[in-house]
Amino acid sequence: MLSVSKRALRVGIPSRRSTSIVSTLRYKSSWSTAVETAARLVTPSSILKDPISLVSHEMSQLAANIGTLIGSGHPTLNRISAYYFESQGKKIRPLLVLLLSRAISEIPLEQRNRIKIDDLDIPEQPVYEGTKSLGAILKEQNGAISPLRILHGINPNIILDPLTKPHETLPEFDSKRGILPKQRRLAEIVEMIHTASLLHDDVIDNSDSRRNRPSGNIAFNNKMAVLAGDFLLGRASVSISRLRNPEVIELLSTSIANLVEGEFMQLKNTVFQPNEDLIEEDTKKIPQPTGAIDTKVHEYSVQAPQSIQGHEITHEQQVDAAFEYYIHKTYLKTAALLSKSSRSAAILSGANEDVIENCYQFGRNVGLCFQMVDDILDYTQTSEALGKPGNADLKLGLATAPILFAWRENPELGELISRKFKQEGDIEIAMEQVQKFNGLVKTQKMAEDYCHKALENLRNVLPESDSRSALEFLTNAILTRSK
């Protein structure tokens, strides 16, 4: 079994005292190194003979597996659905799921007794006279509950298709390392959901590139990109349901809703908005509710602070509320999928509540750290280096952590933030103020804090192992990546 040396683990780990973004340049290769090291733990040993294929082979296997789940009866839909899977993205989400699954498998079975662990985990329904059990139906129909003619609305020409592909027997390499079939499928589902969100995001943001090639909305068109994203979510939903675990189904389905809610929070930009009834730069009034349906927000939302006993809220309170809004929006858009997939991996392993909760917090903290580094890179990297448009956040009018830190020091920036940097020269002023008040350095420090919390989550509940070491290495490398 391949181990990660202590010396390797020290590479890419920034000091808590680090206060300069420039220092990350010393570790610019640590992201690639971390991914390659982690990939060794989920790649058959025969592949390791070819170092160049360490990452590409594992990721191409993931894409190939996903390809078997997303086929449709329309060639153009097939083409755009597979478009983003063809290029080499970070694939950090499925990689974390697989490594976490392996790390949890090091916990003795007698300590993983929350649920019964088996290869299928199919809840049986009552069997009445003259009917077949659910297990028998699934066996006959290769994993589907409904007949294929019902699922497709037409008699299929083949028995196996994307809607009914069963959980295959794992390769010997994976089974020896404790990755369960459903955990492997979980990794594929997570990447499908993430990719669907990218297709939608690129339409919303009017992006022109993704992963160093034209974005889906440019290569095809907006309508096709939106429909392909919807299609991927539909196929992901089928795969989610076939995990046959109600708690995991609930978590993953909610993560899809979280992505949408986070996107709506981003449209608003900050918690302060003069008129909730206006959209599109306050040029369009939305219809008023009729009262037939309760449209009140739930308690798990961020609201703007109100004046207290006639005293207006202070600038400091405004900035604090804006940061709270930013953190929650970041959780919904980025960290929710990571946190809930990490929790799901632990649930499928039968781990106890403490392990499950720490896995959830690990995913949450890693996700927040990941996005904050993205927010830094948007200010510091070129479009060519990122593989997508640079300075996109300010151009879209988004107030991320760097500008919020600058706003705390310079209250006058609030006016630029409220008008979403739309006036000529606003973007240049914002970038200058971010540099002047060390907004990037402060955001880096906040990302480091979340990184250290994620490491604590791992060490709280997971025994020492190669997989945990790789997770720690990957978590640290997130801070020092350059794209």
Tab-separated table of C-alpha atoms in Angstrom:
chain	number	residue	atom	x	y	z
A	1	MET	CA	0.000	0.000	0.000
A	2	LEU	CA	1.313	3.350	-1.023
A	3	SER	CA	1.995	5.713	1.861
A	4	VAL	CA	2.354	9.455	1.955
A	5	SER	CA	5.606	10.466	3.583
A	6	LYS	CA	5.769	13.019	6.395
A	7	ARG	CA	8.037	15.098	4.212
A	8	ALA	CA	5.435	15.092	1.427
A	9	LEU	CA	2.766	16.168	3.852
A	10	ARG	CA	4.798	19.213	4.799
A	11	VAL	CA	4.783	20.414	1.200
A	12	GLY	CA	2.120	23.004	0.607
A	13	ILE	CA	1.160	23.506	4.258
A	14	PRO	CA	1.162	27.245	4.932
A	15	SER	CA	2.083	28.620	8.303
A	16	ARG	CA	-0.681	30.076	10.464
A	17	ARG	CA	1.456	33.195	10.540
A	18	SER	CA	1.438	33.546	6.759
A	19	THR	CA	0.213	36.998	5.824
A	20	SER	CA	1.258	37.351	2.209
A	21	ILE	CA	-0.406	36.047	-0.913
A	22	VAL	CA	2.984	36.107	-2.589
A	23	SER	CA	4.105	33.320	-0.289
A	24	THR	CA	1.694	30.936	-1.973
A	25	LEU	CA	3.771	31.125	-5.141
A	26	ARG	CA	6.406	28.967	-3.449
A	27	TYR	CA	3.852	26.185	-3.391
A	28	LYS	CA	2.295	26.681	-6.786
A	29	SER	CA	2.909	23.029	-7.760
A	30	SER	CA	1.454	21.574	-4.560
A	31	TRP	CA	-2.075	21.374	-5.970
A	32	SER	CA	-0.999	19.101	-8.829
A	33	THR	CA	1.198	17.117	-6.470
A	34	ALA	CA	-1.654	16.668	-4.011
A	35	VAL	CA	-4.092	15.496	-6.666
A	36	GLU	CA	-1.553	13.058	-8.093
A	37	THR	CA	-0.720	11.717	-4.639
A	38	ALA	CA	-4.386	11.333	-3.779
A	39	ALA	CA	-5.138	9.721	-7.126
A	40	ARG	CA	-2.585	7.000	-6.371
A	41	LEU	CA	-4.877	5.824	-3.616
A	42	VAL	CA	-7.865	5.352	-5.913
A	43	THR	CA	-6.011	4.081	-8.991
A	44	PRO	CA	-5.082	0.420	-9.628
A	45	SER	CA	-1.399	-0.354	-9.093
A	46	SER	CA	-0.996	-1.378	-12.738
A	47	ILE	CA	-1.660	2.225	-13.746
A	48	LEU	CA	1.038	3.582	-11.454
A	49	LYS	CA	3.682	2.274	-13.844
A	50	ASP	CA	2.870	5.225	-16.063
A	51	PRO	CA	3.282	8.382	-13.926
A	52	ILE	CA	1.794	10.635	-16.607
A	53	SER	CA	-1.522	8.789	-16.381
A	54	LEU	CA	-1.873	8.971	-12.605
A	55	VAL	CA	-4.500	11.674	-12.658
A	56	SER	CA	-5.792	11.460	-16.199
A	57	HIS	CA	-6.635	7.753	-15.995
A	58	GLU	CA	-8.558	8.020	-12.727
A	59	MET	CA	-10.511	11.009	-13.967
A	60	SER	CA	-11.187	9.416	-17.336
A	61	GLN	CA	-12.533	6.360	-15.525
A	62	LEU	CA	-14.857	8.607	-13.557
A	63	ALA	CA	-16.021	10.306	-16.736
A	64	ALA	CA	-16.480	6.936	-18.454
A	65	ASN	CA	-18.611	5.672	-15.575
A	66	ILE	CA	-20.706	8.837	-15.664
A	67	GLY	CA	-21.079	8.408	-19.413
A	68	THR	CA	-22.955	5.157	-18.816
A	69	LEU	CA	-25.464	7.046	-16.645
A	70	ILE	CA	-26.313	10.019	-18.851
A	71	GLY	CA	-27.121	8.627	-22.274
A	72	SER	CA	-30.335	9.797	-23.941
A	73	GLY	CA	-32.205	9.047	-27.138
A	74	HIS	CA	-31.062	12.313	-28.752
A	75	PRO	CA	-27.501	12.663	-30.163
A	76	THR	CA	-27.184	16.436	-29.594
A	77	LEU	CA	-28.359	16.116	-25.994
A	78	ASN	CA	-25.795	13.349	-25.494
A	79	ARG	CA	-23.097	15.592	-26.933
A	80	ILE	CA	-23.692	18.611	-24.707
A	81	SER	CA	-24.377	16.477	-21.598
A	82	ALA	CA	-20.909	14.944	-21.949
A	83	TYR	CA	-19.187	18.203	-22.991
A	84	TYR	CA	-17.780	19.295	-19.612
A	85	PHE	CA	-16.813	15.763	-18.643
A	86	GLU	CA	-14.462	15.595	-21.627
A	87	SER	CA	-12.074	18.231	-20.261
A	88	GLN	CA	-9.757	17.921	-17.295
A	89	GLY	CA	-11.397	19.761	-14.420
A	90	LYS	CA	-10.265	19.585	-10.806
A	91	LYS	CA	-12.680	16.715	-9.977
A	92	ILE	CA	-11.993	17.544	-6.345
A	93	ARG	CA	-15.491	16.562	-5.156
A	94	PRO	CA	-15.511	12.907	-6.261
A	95	LEU	CA	-11.880	12.540	-5.223
A	96	LEU	CA	-12.704	13.708	-1.699
A	97	VAL	CA	-15.668	11.314	-1.532
A	98	LEU	CA	-13.542	8.332	-2.568
A	99	LEU	CA	-10.686	9.165	-0.210
A	100	LEU	CA	-13.042	9.845	2.685
A	101	SER	CA	-14.781	6.522	2.035
A	102	ARG	CA	-11.451	4.746	2.209
A	103	ALA	CA	-10.417	6.593	5.355
A	104	ILE	CA	-13.692	5.697	7.098
A	105	SER	CA	-13.205	2.040	6.177
A	106	GLU	CA	-10.207	2.013	8.539
A	107	ILE	CA	-12.662	2.349	11.462
A	108	PRO	CA	-13.362	-1.161	12.839
A	109	LEU	CA	-16.745	-2.581	11.837
A	110	GLU	CA	-17.833	-2.958	15.450
A	111	GLN	CA	-17.539	0.826	15.759
A	112	ARG	CA	-19.613	1.402	12.624
A	113	ASN	CA	-22.988	0.234	13.819
A	114	ARG	CA	-25.375	3.073	13.007
A	115	ILE	CA	-27.048	1.090	10.209
A	116	LYS	CA	-26.725	-2.325	8.678
A	117	ILE	CA	-23.995	-2.336	6.043
A	118	ASP	CA	-24.509	-4.440	2.933
A	119	ASP	CA	-23.894	-4.180	-0.778
A	120	LEU	CA	-27.483	-3.305	-1.662
A	121	ASP	CA	-29.184	-1.776	1.373
A	122	ILE	CA	-32.594	-2.152	-0.281
A	123	PRO	CA	-35.551	-1.703	2.084
A	124	GLU	CA	-38.066	-4.462	1.429
A	125	GLN	CA	-41.758	-3.646	1.245
A	126	PRO	CA	-44.525	-6.025	2.405
A	127	VAL	CA	-45.057	-8.869	-0.074
A	128	TYR	CA	-48.677	-9.790	-0.691
A	129	GLU	CA	-49.980	-12.980	-2.238
A	130	GLY	CA	-49.416	-13.023	-5.963
A	131	THR	CA	-46.854	-10.187	-5.940
A	132	LYS	CA	-43.084	-10.155	-6.111
A	133	SER	CA	-40.720	-8.682	-3.574
A	134	LEU	CA	-38.827	-5.487	-4.386
A	135	GLY	CA	-35.563	-7.420	-4.361
A	136	ALA	CA	-36.894	-9.887	-6.931
A	137	ILE	CA	-38.105	-7.076	-9.182
A	138	LEU	CA	-34.770	-5.294	-9.011
A	139	LYS	CA	-32.936	-8.463	-9.866
A	140	GLU	CA	-35.168	-9.192	-12.863
A	141	GLN	CA	-35.043	-5.620	-14.187
A	142	ASN	CA	-31.339	-4.974	-13.593
A	143	GLY	CA	-31.920	-2.483	-10.788
A	144	ALA	CA	-35.044	-0.664	-12.050
A	145	ILE	CA	-38.316	-0.713	-10.120
A	146	SER	CA	-40.524	0.545	-12.961
A	147	PRO	CA	-40.577	-1.215	-16.361
A	148	LEU	CA	-38.336	0.369	-18.970
A	149	ARG	CA	-41.284	0.975	-21.288
A	150	ILE	CA	-42.718	3.184	-18.535
A	151	LEU	CA	-39.458	4.984	-17.799
A	152	HIS	CA	-38.833	5.803	-21.447
A	153	GLY	CA	-42.342	5.895	-22.876
A	154	ILE	CA	-41.204	3.510	-25.606
A	155	ASN	CA	-40.183	-0.121	-25.763
A	156	PRO	CA	-36.374	-0.134	-25.406
A	157	ASN	CA	-34.155	-2.021	-27.798
A	158	ILE	CA	-31.711	-3.016	-25.081
A	159	ILE	CA	-32.116	-4.358	-21.563
A	160	LEU	CA	-29.525	-2.188	-19.862
A	161	ASP	CA	-29.613	1.568	-20.236
A	162	PRO	CA	-28.616	4.654	-18.215
A	163	LEU	CA	-31.798	4.574	-16.128
A	164	THR	CA	-31.337	1.015	-14.974
A	165	LYS	CA	-27.601	0.437	-14.772
A	166	PRO	CA	-27.058	-1.621	-11.585
A	167	HIS	CA	-24.313	-1.066	-9.039
A	168	GLU	CA	-21.525	-3.069	-10.619
A	169	THR	CA	-19.179	-5.308	-8.687
A	170	LEU	CA	-16.194	-3.230	-7.672
A	171	PRO	CA	-12.729	-3.935	-9.045
A	172	GLU	CA	-10.584	-5.962	-6.663
A	173	PHE	CA	-8.428	-2.885	-6.000
A	174	ASP	CA	-11.348	-0.885	-4.663
A	175	SER	CA	-12.988	-3.684	-2.700
A	176	LYS	CA	-9.738	-4.345	-0.854
A	177	ARG	CA	-9.543	-0.720	0.168
A	178	GLY	CA	-12.999	-0.454	1.650
A	179	ILE	CA	-14.796	1.612	-0.998
A	180	LEU	CA	-18.389	0.402	-1.189
A	181	PRO	CA	-20.255	0.262	-4.534
A	182	LYS	CA	-22.674	2.957	-3.378
A	183	GLN	CA	-19.832	5.227	-2.304
A	184	ARG	CA	-18.323	4.967	-5.757
A	185	ARG	CA	-21.693	5.786	-7.279
A	186	LEU	CA	-21.999	8.678	-4.805
A	187	ALA	CA	-18.758	10.159	-6.184
A	188	GLU	CA	-20.183	9.984	-9.703
A	189	ILE	CA	-23.485	11.571	-8.648
A	190	VAL	CA	-21.689	14.463	-6.955
A	191	GLU	CA	-19.737	15.236	-10.112
A	192	MET	CA	-22.933	15.093	-12.188
A	193	ILE	CA	-24.669	17.595	-9.899
A	194	HIS	CA	-21.630	19.884	-9.895
A	195	THR	CA	-21.329	19.767	-13.689
A	196	ALA	CA	-25.027	20.557	-14.101
A	197	SER	CA	-24.510	23.628	-11.922
A	198	LEU	CA	-21.580	24.716	-14.124
A	199	LEU	CA	-23.731	24.550	-17.249
A	200	HIS	CA	-26.366	26.693	-15.551
A	201	ASP	CA	-23.855	29.105	-14.003
A	202	ASP	CA	-22.190	29.805	-17.333
A	203	VAL	CA	-25.545	30.790	-18.817
A	204	ILE	CA	-26.428	32.975	-15.814
A	205	ASP	CA	-23.012	34.672	-15.796
A	206	ASN	CA	-22.775	34.875	-19.600
A	207	SER	CA	-19.350	33.198	-19.416
A	208	ASP	CA	-17.426	32.507	-22.598
A	209	SER	CA	-14.928	29.897	-21.382
A	210	ARG	CA	-14.653	26.976	-19.003
A	211	ARG	CA	-11.637	24.708	-18.495
A	212	ASN	CA	-9.722	26.419	-21.319
A	213	ARG	CA	-12.389	25.829	-23.940
A	214	PRO	CA	-15.633	27.566	-24.974
A	215	SER	CA	-18.297	27.262	-22.282
A	216	GLY	CA	-21.416	25.203	-22.976
A	217	ASN	CA	-23.547	28.234	-23.713
A	218	ILE	CA	-21.024	29.404	-26.336
A	219	ALA	CA	-20.199	26.017	-27.880
A	220	PHE	CA	-23.919	25.247	-28.201
A	221	ASN	CA	-26.383	27.907	-27.052
A	222	ASN	CA	-28.085	29.107	-23.868
A	223	LYS	CA	-31.205	27.006	-24.310
A	224	MET	CA	-29.280	23.779	-24.908
A	225	ALA	CA	-26.943	24.475	-21.981
A	226	VAL	CA	-29.846	25.016	-19.588
A	227	LEU	CA	-31.667	21.922	-20.822
A	228	ALA	CA	-28.506	19.812	-20.600
A	229	GLY	CA	-28.010	20.943	-17.007
A	230	ASP	CA	-31.609	20.000	-16.234
A	231	PHE	CA	-31.081	16.634	-17.915
A	232	LEU	CA	-27.970	15.916	-15.837
A	233	LEU	CA	-29.906	16.729	-12.651
A	234	GLY	CA	-32.650	14.366	-13.785
A	235	ARG	CA	-30.190	11.543	-14.426
A	236	ALA	CA	-28.453	12.296	-11.113
A	237	SER	CA	-31.821	12.079	-9.358
A	238	VAL	CA	-32.381	8.592	-10.770
A	239	SER	CA	-28.981	7.496	-9.504
A	240	ILE	CA	-29.643	9.136	-6.118
A	241	SER	CA	-32.907	7.211	-5.734
A	242	ARG	CA	-31.181	3.958	-6.613
A	243	LEU	CA	-28.881	4.334	-3.620
A	244	ARG	CA	-31.989	3.181	-1.662
A	245	ASN	CA	-30.988	5.113	1.427
A	246	PRO	CA	-33.657	7.663	2.470
A	247	GLU	CA	-31.250	9.841	4.470
A	248	VAL	CA	-28.720	10.061	1.642
A	249	ILE	CA	-31.492	10.728	-0.876
A	250	GLU	CA	-32.700	13.592	1.319
A	251	LEU	CA	-29.198	15.049	1.688
A	252	LEU	CA	-28.269	14.956	-1.996
A	253	SER	CA	-31.663	16.210	-3.160
A	254	THR	CA	-31.430	19.108	-0.711
A	255	SER	CA	-27.949	19.958	-1.986
A	256	ILE	CA	-29.474	20.591	-5.421
A	257	ALA	CA	-31.999	22.981	-3.889
A	258	ASN	CA	-29.141	24.628	-1.946
A	259	LEU	CA	-27.358	25.437	-5.207
A	260	VAL	CA	-30.405	27.293	-6.494
A	261	GLU	CA	-30.979	29.174	-3.250
A	262	GLY	CA	-27.326	30.191	-3.162
A	263	GLU	CA	-27.578	31.478	-6.711
A	264	PHE	CA	-30.555	33.641	-5.748
A	265	MET	CA	-28.578	34.984	-2.779
A	266	GLN	CA	-25.781	35.891	-5.175
A	267	LEU	CA	-28.220	37.731	-7.454
A	268	LYS	CA	-29.051	39.957	-4.498
A	269	ASN	CA	-25.295	40.373	-3.804
A	270	THR	CA	-25.437	41.482	-0.160
A	271	VAL	CA	-27.926	41.301	2.682
A	272	PHE	CA	-28.752	44.979	2.130
A	273	GLN	CA	-31.069	45.719	-0.742
A	274	PRO	CA	-33.274	48.844	-0.696
A	275	ASN	CA	-36.297	47.268	-2.358
A	276	GLU	CA	-36.990	43.527	-2.328
A	277	ASP	CA	-39.745	44.046	-4.908
A	278	LEU	CA	-37.344	45.148	-7.642
A	279	ILE	CA	-35.002	43.029	-9.760
A	280	GLU	CA	-32.715	43.525	-12.770
A	281	GLU	CA	-30.823	46.492	-11.351
A	282	ASP	CA	-34.033	47.822	-9.788
A	283	THR	CA	-35.652	48.280	-13.215
A	284	LYS	CA	-38.312	45.588	-12.997
A	285	LYS	CA	-41.008	45.144	-10.378
A	286	ILE	CA	-41.971	41.599	-9.463
A	287	PRO	CA	-45.607	40.518	-8.945
A	288	GLN	CA	-46.897	40.799	-5.401
A	289	PRO	CA	-47.957	37.585	-3.614
A	290	THR	CA	-51.694	36.922	-3.523
A	291	GLY	CA	-51.558	35.414	-0.051
A	292	ALA	CA	-52.802	32.034	-1.272
A	293	ILE	CA	-49.399	30.525	-0.457
A	294	ASP	CA	-47.199	31.347	2.512
A	295	THR	CA	-44.028	32.847	1.044
A	296	LYS	CA	-42.262	33.719	4.294
A	297	VAL	CA	-38.581	32.805	4.480
A	298	HIS	CA	-37.611	30.026	6.861
A	299	GLU	CA	-35.579	30.553	10.013
A	300	TYR	CA	-32.329	29.317	8.440
A	301	SER	CA	-31.756	32.485	6.462
A	302	VAL	CA	-29.699	35.640	6.820
A	303	GLN	CA	-31.680	38.812	7.347
A	304	ALA	CA	-30.514	42.418	7.358
A	305	PRO	CA	-30.182	43.825	10.890
A	306	GLN	CA	-32.864	46.336	11.857
A	307	SER	CA	-32.492	49.581	13.754
A	308	ILE	CA	-32.709	49.062	17.520
A	309	GLN	CA	-34.748	51.462	19.660
A	310	GLY	CA	-34.470	54.204	17.069
A	311	HIS	CA	-30.684	53.838	16.674
A	312	GLU	CA	-29.458	53.175	13.148
A	313	ILE	CA	-27.162	50.194	12.716
A	314	THR	CA	-23.469	51.027	12.662
A	315	HIS	CA	-21.093	50.547	9.750
A	316	GLU	CA	-19.449	47.681	11.647
A	317	GLN	CA	-22.813	45.949	12.036
A	318	GLN	CA	-23.489	46.410	8.337
A	319	VAL	CA	-20.205	44.771	7.387
A	320	ASP	CA	-20.719	41.942	9.891
A	321	ALA	CA	-24.137	41.238	8.389
A	322	ALA	CA	-22.670	41.330	4.875
A	323	PHE	CA	-20.020	38.778	5.886
A	324	GLU	CA	-22.673	36.522	7.422
A	325	TYR	CA	-24.614	36.714	4.163
A	326	TYR	CA	-21.452	35.990	2.133
A	327	ILE	CA	-20.545	32.938	4.234
A	328	HIS	CA	-24.043	31.485	4.002
A	329	LYS	CA	-24.236	32.141	0.254
A	330	THR	CA	-20.833	30.479	-0.178
A	331	TYR	CA	-22.002	27.490	1.839
A	332	LEU	CA	-25.116	27.039	-0.310
A	333	LYS	CA	-23.356	27.514	-3.653
A	334	THR	CA	-20.138	25.601	-2.977
A	335	ALA	CA	-19.866	23.913	0.409
A	336	ALA	CA	-23.338	22.325	0.657
A	337	LEU	CA	-22.614	19.709	-2.011
A	338	LEU	CA	-19.242	18.877	-0.443
A	339	SER	CA	-20.564	18.740	3.105
A	340	LYS	CA	-23.628	16.655	2.280
A	341	SER	CA	-21.735	14.240	0.038
A	342	SER	CA	-19.116	13.796	2.776
A	343	ARG	CA	-21.885	13.134	5.296
A	344	SER	CA	-23.483	10.698	2.844
A	345	ALA	CA	-20.229	8.760	2.430
A	346	ALA	CA	-20.085	8.335	6.210
A	347	ILE	CA	-23.748	7.291	6.417
A	348	LEU	CA	-23.289	4.647	3.719
A	349	SER	CA	-20.356	3.235	5.693
A	350	GLY	CA	-22.533	2.744	8.781
A	351	ALA	CA	-20.379	5.115	10.834
A	352	ASN	CA	-21.623	6.453	14.166
A	353	GLU	CA	-23.060	9.923	14.698
A	354	ASP	CA	-19.780	11.553	15.772
A	355	VAL	CA	-18.020	10.395	12.595
A	356	ILE	CA	-20.952	11.457	10.430
A	357	GLU	CA	-21.072	14.938	11.967
A	358	ASN	CA	-17.312	15.483	11.658
A	359	CYS	CA	-17.408	14.333	8.021
A	360	TYR	CA	-20.178	16.859	7.393
A	361	GLN	CA	-18.189	19.648	9.066
A	362	PHE	CA	-15.083	18.593	7.134
A	363	GLY	CA	-16.921	19.007	3.837
A	364	ARG	CA	-18.373	22.329	4.957
A	365	ASN	CA	-15.015	23.755	6.031
A	366	VAL	CA	-13.203	22.472	2.945
A	367	GLY	CA	-15.918	23.924	0.717
A	368	LEU	CA	-15.741	27.354	2.329
A	369	CYS	CA	-11.945	27.329	2.129
A	370	PHE	CA	-12.094	26.270	-1.527
A	371	GLN	CA	-14.416	29.098	-2.525
A	372	MET	CA	-12.446	31.737	-0.632
A	373	VAL	CA	-9.323	30.718	-2.501
A	374	ASP	CA	-11.357	30.991	-5.714
A	375	ASP	CA	-12.366	34.502	-4.681
A	376	ILE	CA	-8.682	35.393	-4.207
A	377	LEU	CA	-7.680	33.901	-7.563
A	378	ASP	CA	-10.351	35.937	-9.320
A	379	TYR	CA	-8.373	39.045	-8.308
A	380	THR	CA	-4.876	37.693	-8.887
A	381	GLN	CA	-4.899	35.344	-11.874
A	382	THR	CA	-5.369	35.895	-15.578
A	383	SER	CA	-8.161	34.305	-17.576
A	384	GLU	CA	-5.593	32.080	-19.292
A	385	ALA	CA	-4.271	30.774	-15.985
A	386	LEU	CA	-7.750	30.132	-14.548
A	387	GLY	CA	-9.202	28.549	-17.665
A	388	LYS	CA	-12.235	30.837	-17.224
A	389	PRO	CA	-12.766	34.623	-17.214
A	390	GLY	CA	-10.674	36.529	-14.670
A	391	ASN	CA	-11.964	39.457	-12.589
A	392	ALA	CA	-15.399	37.954	-13.177
A	393	ASP	CA	-16.747	38.662	-9.682
A	394	LEU	CA	-16.393	42.440	-9.878
A	395	LYS	CA	-17.645	42.483	-13.467
A	396	LEU	CA	-20.733	40.618	-12.258
A	397	GLY	CA	-21.105	43.032	-9.372
A	398	LEU	CA	-20.349	40.425	-6.698
A	399	ALA	CA	-19.123	41.477	-3.270
A	400	THR	CA	-16.823	38.664	-2.134
A	401	ALA	CA	-14.568	38.587	0.928
A	402	PRO	CA	-11.686	40.736	-0.445
A	403	ILE	CA	-13.908	43.745	-1.140
A	404	LEU	CA	-15.879	43.221	2.078
A	405	PHE	CA	-12.637	43.456	4.067
A	406	ALA	CA	-11.800	46.669	2.215
A	407	TRP	CA	-15.311	48.007	2.894
A	408	ARG	CA	-14.789	47.471	6.619
A	409	GLU	CA	-11.866	49.929	6.431
A	410	ASN	CA	-13.425	52.338	3.937
A	411	PRO	CA	-17.183	52.919	4.429
A	412	GLU	CA	-17.400	54.818	1.133
A	413	LEU	CA	-17.054	51.518	-0.740
A	414	GLY	CA	-20.581	50.666	0.361
A	415	GLU	CA	-21.939	52.866	-2.405
A	416	LEU	CA	-19.947	50.986	-5.067
A	417	ILE	CA	-21.072	47.652	-3.661
A	418	SER	CA	-24.730	48.689	-3.605
A	419	ARG	CA	-24.635	49.669	-7.288
A	420	LYS	CA	-22.655	46.497	-8.119
A	421	PHE	CA	-19.642	48.361	-9.540
A	422	LYS	CA	-21.647	49.432	-12.595
A	423	GLN	CA	-20.299	52.943	-13.027
A	424	GLU	CA	-17.179	53.625	-15.042
A	425	GLY	CA	-14.049	53.266	-12.912
A	426	ASP	CA	-15.797	51.363	-10.088
A	427	ILE	CA	-13.933	48.117	-10.741
A	428	GLU	CA	-10.553	49.854	-10.809
A	429	ILE	CA	-11.338	51.677	-7.549
A	430	ALA	CA	-12.463	48.435	-5.915
A	431	MET	CA	-9.278	46.579	-6.908
A	432	GLU	CA	-7.130	49.457	-5.675
A	433	GLN	CA	-8.931	49.502	-2.323
A	434	VAL	CA	-8.615	45.730	-1.943
A	435	GLN	CA	-4.863	46.062	-2.345
A	436	LYS	CA	-4.641	49.097	-0.067
A	437	PHE	CA	-6.457	47.445	2.826
A	438	ASN	CA	-4.948	43.943	2.371
A	439	GLY	CA	-8.253	42.363	1.401
A	440	LEU	CA	-6.556	39.410	-0.268
A	441	VAL	CA	-4.261	38.713	2.693
A	442	LYS	CA	-7.202	38.823	5.107
A	443	THR	CA	-9.255	36.516	2.883
A	444	GLN	CA	-6.307	34.116	2.745
A	445	LYS	CA	-6.172	34.109	6.534
A	446	MET	CA	-9.881	33.332	6.723
A	447	ALA	CA	-9.425	30.484	4.232
A	448	GLU	CA	-6.556	29.136	6.350
A	449	ASP	CA	-8.797	29.124	9.419
A	450	TYR	CA	-11.363	26.981	7.610
A	451	CYS	CA	-8.571	24.721	6.360
A	452	HIS	CA	-7.338	24.119	9.911
A	453	LYS	CA	-10.898	23.385	11.084
A	454	ALA	CA	-11.255	20.803	8.295
A	455	LEU	CA	-8.015	19.114	9.368
A	456	GLU	CA	-9.280	18.974	12.955
A	457	ASN	CA	-12.479	17.307	11.748
A	458	LEU	CA	-10.464	14.564	10.063
A	459	ARG	CA	-8.194	13.998	13.047
A	460	ASN	CA	-11.105	13.991	15.500
A	461	VAL	CA	-12.647	10.782	14.201
A	462	LEU	CA	-10.525	9.071	11.554
A	463	PRO	CA	-7.644	6.740	12.453
A	464	GLU	CA	-4.258	7.383	10.898
A	465	SER	CA	-4.036	5.910	7.409
A	466	ASP	CA	-2.733	6.622	3.934
A	467	SER	CA	-6.173	7.882	2.949
A	468	ARG	CA	-6.425	10.301	5.848
A	469	SER	CA	-2.919	11.558	5.077
A	470	ALA	CA	-3.934	12.141	1.465
A	471	LEU	CA	-7.056	14.005	2.606
A	472	GLU	CA	-4.936	16.211	4.852
A	473	PHE	CA	-2.472	16.841	2.041
A	474	LEU	CA	-5.253	17.676	-0.414
A	475	THR	CA	-6.954	19.972	2.103
A	476	ASN	CA	-3.743	21.921	2.661
A	477	ALA	CA	-3.043	22.114	-1.065
A	478	ILE	CA	-6.384	23.814	-1.671
A	479	LEU	CA	-4.890	26.906	-0.026
A	480	THR	CA	-1.958	27.041	-2.404
A	481	ARG	CA	-3.503	26.165	-5.727
A	482	SER	CA	-3.108	28.620	-8.584
A	483	LYS	CA	-6.206	27.694	-10.605
